[in-house]
Amino acid sequence: MRDLHKSSVLGSKHSSLMSWRPQYRSSKFRNVYGKVASREHCFDGIPITKNVHDNHFCAVNARFLAIVTESAGGGSFLVIPLEQTGRIEPNYPKVCGHQGNVLDIKWNPFIENIIASCSEDTSVRIWEIPEGGLKRNMTEAVLELYGHSRRVGLVEWHPTTNNILFSAGYDYKVLIWNLDIGEPVKMIDCHTDVILCMSFNTDGSLLATTCKDKKLRVVEPRSGRVLQEASCKNHRVNRVVFLGSTKRLLTTGVSRWNTRQIALWDQEDLAMPLIEEEIDGLSGLLFPFYDADTHMLYLAGKGDGNIRYYEIGSEKPYLSYLMEFRSPAPQKGLGVMPKHGLDVSACEVFRFYKLITLKGLIEPISMIVPRRSETYQEDIYPMTPGTEPALTPDEWLSGVNRDPILMSLKEGYKKTSKIVFKAPVREKKSVVVNGIDLLENVPPRTENELLRMFFRQQDEIRRLKDELSQKDIRIRQLQLELKNLRNSPKNN
């Protein structure tokens, strides 16, 4: 009986999907196609991590591609200048300061050579990549941020504010770091299990999260207040993405029949989804990507090679299927190029960097709107969030919201940001948020955590020994100077 109901639901959904299509025939994106880069424009010979954590393990911007790699003892990632395509040497330098596996990496949206990473070693680290990429292994981060008591699974930069970083740990907490001072300034403590995904609305005034406790939440990030919460009984949520400034959210998840499913929600009322749509019966996670400029949604399955794409409308039926990019090579994760890094002369509207673990290959896939004209296509490239922050950390923390500063891709997309990262000098070693010292009295639960704590203490001991020896040298210098002063002829 249930199977009959399921097939009738799927059948009716399929027929409704079919009936939607004619009214979208006028869409300028109906013929968008995916174009795979030629082999010499791929990145080859990369030991992509075999970690099963459900992240992309890849981050890309207009200058660099970063990929988490398989490494013995600690965690590391590669940073490759985009123009350096082809085969990557096995001894290519890595960023390798973490003592546990790296679980997530994200480029700063406003400073193109600053990248954040988080790891099983409970730390979040900020790295400054030199001009032209790495010449040798990098072990020293410009900032090491300790505040989580368990491994840290996600990092996310604030979309409009410079130097505000969010991190989500397996201690079920989200910490908000102000990198101007190198300290956590807020803690969001409303989750009862591991946080799976974080997504911001356009101006960063709202944060949506999915969690292993099967709840979808919309949170006011500065106060940590939960504004909306959905307990998803029929749609087990995995990933969430804000659909720009449409006041809608899209989640991917699993239906009660274990089919892959998407759901569309009104951010101000999560009581019921606006629509639920079955996708297929495969088991891999569905990664959603939304392009607010074209109103296109891309769905990529982890472990399969397909990327489906849709157009999102403001009126019912909201979701219109466009096409599917197919490939036999399964993807482990996907990096996405920011808008200002796209090739507008080729009418490229989106670009993925696909991780193919079995081949050790990163394959760029360009989504292209077919046009005959050689001129700049104003209608497919509206003004888009650029590389300048709209707010300082202090402004945002005091309650100010501001839309992103927009740029035109016509002339502006080769501009480089003038902002440089200044690491704060820190003496204080305790981390107090909401009156709780996050680093004090957290006993290790596993052998791994014990090891990480041991390594952290070893580092601290090494640092203190260095500090002591420096002070000894300084004392000896001062003693000599004093002696010289006493023995100088003036004093006789």
PDB file of C-alpha atoms in Angstrom, residues 331-471:
ATOM      1  CA  GLN A 331      32.719  13.797  -7.331  1.00  0.00           C
ATOM      2  CA  LYS A 332      33.937  13.844  -3.738  1.00  0.00           C
ATOM      3  CA  GLY A 333      33.365  17.578  -3.379  1.00  0.00           C
ATOM      4  CA  LEU A 334      33.134  20.774  -5.411  1.00  0.00           C
ATOM      5  CA  GLY A 335      34.784  24.157  -5.113  1.00  0.00           C
ATOM      6  CA  VAL A 336      32.974  27.192  -6.558  1.00  0.00           C
ATOM      7  CA  MET A 337      34.666  30.172  -8.188  1.00  0.00           C
ATOM      8  CA  PRO A 338      33.418  33.568  -6.904  1.00  0.00           C
ATOM      9  CA  LYS A 339      31.632  35.651  -9.557  1.00  0.00           C
ATOM     10  CA  HIS A 340      34.497  38.090 -10.114  1.00  0.00           C
ATOM     11  CA  GLY A 341      36.750  35.184 -11.161  1.00  0.00           C
ATOM     12  CA  LEU A 342      34.511  34.019 -14.046  1.00  0.00           C
ATOM     13  CA  ASP A 343      35.223  34.462 -17.749  1.00  0.00           C
ATOM     14  CA  VAL A 344      32.488  36.910 -18.797  1.00  0.00           C
ATOM     15  CA  SER A 345      33.716  36.911 -22.411  1.00  0.00           C
ATOM     16  CA  ALA A 346      32.697  33.234 -22.644  1.00  0.00           C
ATOM     17  CA  CYS A 347      29.271  33.899 -20.997  1.00  0.00           C
ATOM     18  CA  GLU A 348      30.321  31.717 -18.065  1.00  0.00           C
ATOM     19  CA  VAL A 349      27.789  32.073 -15.208  1.00  0.00           C
ATOM     20  CA  PHE A 350      29.152  29.505 -12.719  1.00  0.00           C
ATOM     21  CA  ARG A 351      32.299  27.398 -12.368  1.00  0.00           C
ATOM     22  CA  PHE A 352      32.802  24.252 -10.319  1.00  0.00           C
ATOM     23  CA  TYR A 353      36.112  22.623  -9.415  1.00  0.00           C
ATOM     24  CA  LYS A 354      35.322  18.931  -9.157  1.00  0.00           C
ATOM     25  CA  LEU A 355      37.389  16.606  -6.942  1.00  0.00           C
ATOM     26  CA  ILE A 356      37.848  13.174  -8.534  1.00  0.00           C
ATOM     27  CA  THR A 357      39.612  11.182  -5.811  1.00  0.00           C
ATOM     28  CA  LEU A 358      40.343   8.011  -7.786  1.00  0.00           C
ATOM     29  CA  LYS A 359      42.245   9.939 -10.464  1.00  0.00           C
ATOM     30  CA  GLY A 360      43.832  12.499  -8.105  1.00  0.00           C
ATOM     31  CA  LEU A 361      42.295  15.087 -10.395  1.00  0.00           C
ATOM     32  CA  ILE A 362      40.617  18.489  -9.999  1.00  0.00           C
ATOM     33  CA  GLU A 363      38.461  19.224 -13.033  1.00  0.00           C
ATOM     34  CA  PRO A 364      37.019  22.708 -13.721  1.00  0.00           C
ATOM     35  CA  ILE A 365      33.439  22.645 -15.104  1.00  0.00           C
ATOM     36  CA  SER A 366      32.128  25.901 -16.608  1.00  0.00           C
ATOM     37  CA  MET A 367      28.395  26.531 -16.822  1.00  0.00           C
ATOM     38  CA  ILE A 368      27.856  28.545 -19.996  1.00  0.00           C
ATOM     39  CA  VAL A 369      24.912  30.460 -21.474  1.00  0.00           C
ATOM     40  CA  PRO A 370      25.172  29.943 -25.247  1.00  0.00           C
ATOM     41  CA  ARG A 371      25.262  33.359 -26.964  1.00  0.00           C
ATOM     42  CA  ARG A 372      26.468  34.327 -30.420  1.00  0.00           C
ATOM     43  CA  SER A 373      27.369  37.904 -29.567  1.00  0.00           C
ATOM     44  CA  GLU A 374      30.934  38.773 -28.545  1.00  0.00           C
ATOM     45  CA  THR A 375      29.884  41.819 -26.471  1.00  0.00           C
ATOM     46  CA  TYR A 376      29.380  41.946 -22.692  1.00  0.00           C
ATOM     47  CA  GLN A 377      26.007  40.378 -21.819  1.00  0.00           C
ATOM     48  CA  GLU A 378      24.519  42.830 -19.333  1.00  0.00           C
ATOM     49  CA  ASP A 379      21.358  40.755 -18.740  1.00  0.00           C
ATOM     50  CA  ILE A 380      23.168  37.678 -17.381  1.00  0.00           C
ATOM     51  CA  TYR A 381      25.673  39.672 -15.299  1.00  0.00           C
ATOM     52  CA  PRO A 382      23.819  42.019 -12.928  1.00  0.00           C
ATOM     53  CA  MET A 383      25.768  43.937 -10.263  1.00  0.00           C
ATOM     54  CA  THR A 384      27.143  41.342  -7.869  1.00  0.00           C
ATOM     55  CA  PRO A 385      28.723  41.293  -4.360  1.00  0.00           C
ATOM     56  CA  GLY A 386      32.345  42.348  -4.781  1.00  0.00           C
ATOM     57  CA  THR A 387      35.609  42.143  -2.866  1.00  0.00           C
ATOM     58  CA  GLU A 388      35.048  45.113  -0.530  1.00  0.00           C
ATOM     59  CA  PRO A 389      33.533  44.588   2.914  1.00  0.00           C
ATOM     60  CA  ALA A 390      30.511  46.706   3.841  1.00  0.00           C
ATOM     61  CA  LEU A 391      31.212  46.636   7.602  1.00  0.00           C
ATOM     62  CA  THR A 392      34.004  46.480  10.182  1.00  0.00           C
ATOM     63  CA  PRO A 393      33.767  43.817  12.915  1.00  0.00           C
ATOM     64  CA  ASP A 394      32.898  46.458  15.540  1.00  0.00           C
ATOM     65  CA  GLU A 395      30.066  47.863  13.410  1.00  0.00           C
ATOM     66  CA  TRP A 396      28.553  44.421  12.817  1.00  0.00           C
ATOM     67  CA  LEU A 397      28.919  43.368  16.452  1.00  0.00           C
ATOM     68  CA  SER A 398      27.177  46.575  17.562  1.00  0.00           C
ATOM     69  CA  GLY A 399      24.079  45.542  15.563  1.00  0.00           C
ATOM     70  CA  VAL A 400      24.540  47.198  12.148  1.00  0.00           C
ATOM     71  CA  ASN A 401      23.410  45.276   9.048  1.00  0.00           C
ATOM     72  CA  ARG A 402      24.443  46.374   5.584  1.00  0.00           C
ATOM     73  CA  ASP A 403      23.978  44.858   2.134  1.00  0.00           C
ATOM     74  CA  PRO A 404      27.129  43.768   0.286  1.00  0.00           C
ATOM     75  CA  ILE A 405      28.986  46.376  -1.777  1.00  0.00           C
ATOM     76  CA  LEU A 406      28.199  45.484  -5.395  1.00  0.00           C
ATOM     77  CA  MET A 407      30.525  45.529  -8.378  1.00  0.00           C
ATOM     78  CA  SER A 408      30.037  45.307 -12.126  1.00  0.00           C
ATOM     79  CA  LEU A 409      31.781  42.407 -13.830  1.00  0.00           C
ATOM     80  CA  LYS A 410      32.217  44.501 -16.972  1.00  0.00           C
ATOM     81  CA  GLU A 411      35.340  46.401 -15.918  1.00  0.00           C
ATOM     82  CA  GLY A 412      35.700  45.703 -12.227  1.00  0.00           C
ATOM     83  CA  TYR A 413      36.380  41.996 -12.084  1.00  0.00           C
ATOM     84  CA  LYS A 414      40.180  42.245 -12.254  1.00  0.00           C
ATOM     85  CA  LYS A 415      40.423  44.707  -9.353  1.00  0.00           C
ATOM     86  CA  THR A 416      42.385  43.433  -6.394  1.00  0.00           C
ATOM     87  CA  SER A 417      41.368  44.265  -2.853  1.00  0.00           C
ATOM     88  CA  LYS A 418      43.476  46.848  -1.048  1.00  0.00           C
ATOM     89  CA  ILE A 419      42.793  45.345   2.379  1.00  0.00           C
ATOM     90  CA  VAL A 420      45.655  43.561   4.105  1.00  0.00           C
ATOM     91  CA  PHE A 421      45.368  41.237   7.085  1.00  0.00           C
ATOM     92  CA  LYS A 422      46.974  42.421  10.319  1.00  0.00           C
ATOM     93  CA  ALA A 423      47.347  39.683  12.897  1.00  0.00           C
ATOM     94  CA  PRO A 424      46.588  40.925  16.429  1.00  0.00           C
ATOM     95  CA  VAL A 425      49.242  40.593  19.120  1.00  0.00           C
ATOM     96  CA  ARG A 426      47.807  38.464  21.900  1.00  0.00           C
ATOM     97  CA  GLU A 427      49.076  37.900  25.418  1.00  0.00           C
ATOM     98  CA  LYS A 428      45.936  36.540  27.083  1.00  0.00           C
ATOM     99  CA  LYS A 429      45.643  32.784  27.000  1.00  0.00           C
ATOM    100  CA  SER A 430      42.187  32.136  28.499  1.00  0.00           C
ATOM    101  CA  VAL A 431      39.170  32.225  26.183  1.00  0.00           C
ATOM    102  CA  VAL A 432      36.074  33.552  27.906  1.00  0.00           C
ATOM    103  CA  VAL A 433      32.766  33.776  26.019  1.00  0.00           C
ATOM    104  CA  ASN A 434      29.427  34.355  27.746  1.00  0.00           C
ATOM    105  CA  GLY A 435      31.311  34.128  31.053  1.00  0.00           C
ATOM    106  CA  ILE A 436      32.598  30.588  30.380  1.00  0.00           C
ATOM    107  CA  ASP A 437      36.287  29.832  29.949  1.00  0.00           C
ATOM    108  CA  LEU A 438      36.166  27.541  26.909  1.00  0.00           C
ATOM    109  CA  LEU A 439      39.629  26.078  27.369  1.00  0.00           C
ATOM    110  CA  GLU A 440      39.570  25.360  31.080  1.00  0.00           C
ATOM    111  CA  ASN A 441      38.860  21.937  32.565  1.00  0.00           C
ATOM    112  CA  VAL A 442      37.811  20.052  29.449  1.00  0.00           C
ATOM    113  CA  PRO A 443      39.032  16.477  30.012  1.00  0.00           C
ATOM    114  CA  PRO A 444      39.944  14.528  26.868  1.00  0.00           C
ATOM    115  CA  ARG A 445      37.377  11.871  25.972  1.00  0.00           C
ATOM    116  CA  THR A 446      39.373   9.837  23.461  1.00  0.00           C
ATOM    117  CA  GLU A 447      42.960   8.795  22.868  1.00  0.00           C
ATOM    118  CA  ASN A 448      43.042  11.164  19.881  1.00  0.00           C
ATOM    119  CA  GLU A 449      41.984  14.104  22.023  1.00  0.00           C
ATOM    120  CA  LEU A 450      44.559  13.165  24.639  1.00  0.00           C
ATOM    121  CA  LEU A 451      47.235  13.181  21.931  1.00  0.00           C
ATOM    122  CA  ARG A 452      46.055  16.542  20.600  1.00  0.00           C
ATOM    123  CA  MET A 453      46.108  18.014  24.096  1.00  0.00           C
ATOM    124  CA  PHE A 454      49.599  16.596  24.577  1.00  0.00           C
ATOM    125  CA  PHE A 455      50.801  18.186  21.306  1.00  0.00           C
ATOM    126  CA  ARG A 456      49.189  21.486  22.220  1.00  0.00           C
ATOM    127  CA  GLN A 457      50.930  21.451  25.605  1.00  0.00           C
ATOM    128  CA  GLN A 458      54.239  20.500  23.952  1.00  0.00           C
ATOM    129  CA  ASP A 459      53.868  23.531  21.667  1.00  0.00           C
ATOM    130  CA  GLU A 460      53.085  25.724  24.659  1.00  0.00           C
ATOM    131  CA  ILE A 461      56.117  24.393  26.575  1.00  0.00           C
ATOM    132  CA  ARG A 462      58.338  25.001  23.522  1.00  0.00           C
ATOM    133  CA  ARG A 463      56.981  28.541  23.196  1.00  0.00           C
ATOM    134  CA  LEU A 464      57.520  29.268  26.891  1.00  0.00           C
ATOM    135  CA  LYS A 465      61.084  27.854  26.758  1.00  0.00           C
ATOM    136  CA  ASP A 466      61.830  30.125  23.770  1.00  0.00           C
ATOM    137  CA  GLU A 467      60.352  33.070  25.647  1.00  0.00           C
ATOM    138  CA  LEU A 468      62.468  32.257  28.707  1.00  0.00           C
ATOM    139  CA  SER A 469      65.695  31.940  26.729  1.00  0.00           C
ATOM    140  CA  GLN A 470      64.939  35.259  24.962  1.00  0.00           C
ATOM    141  CA  LYS A 471      64.420  36.893  28.341  1.00  0.00           C
TER     142      LYS A 471
END
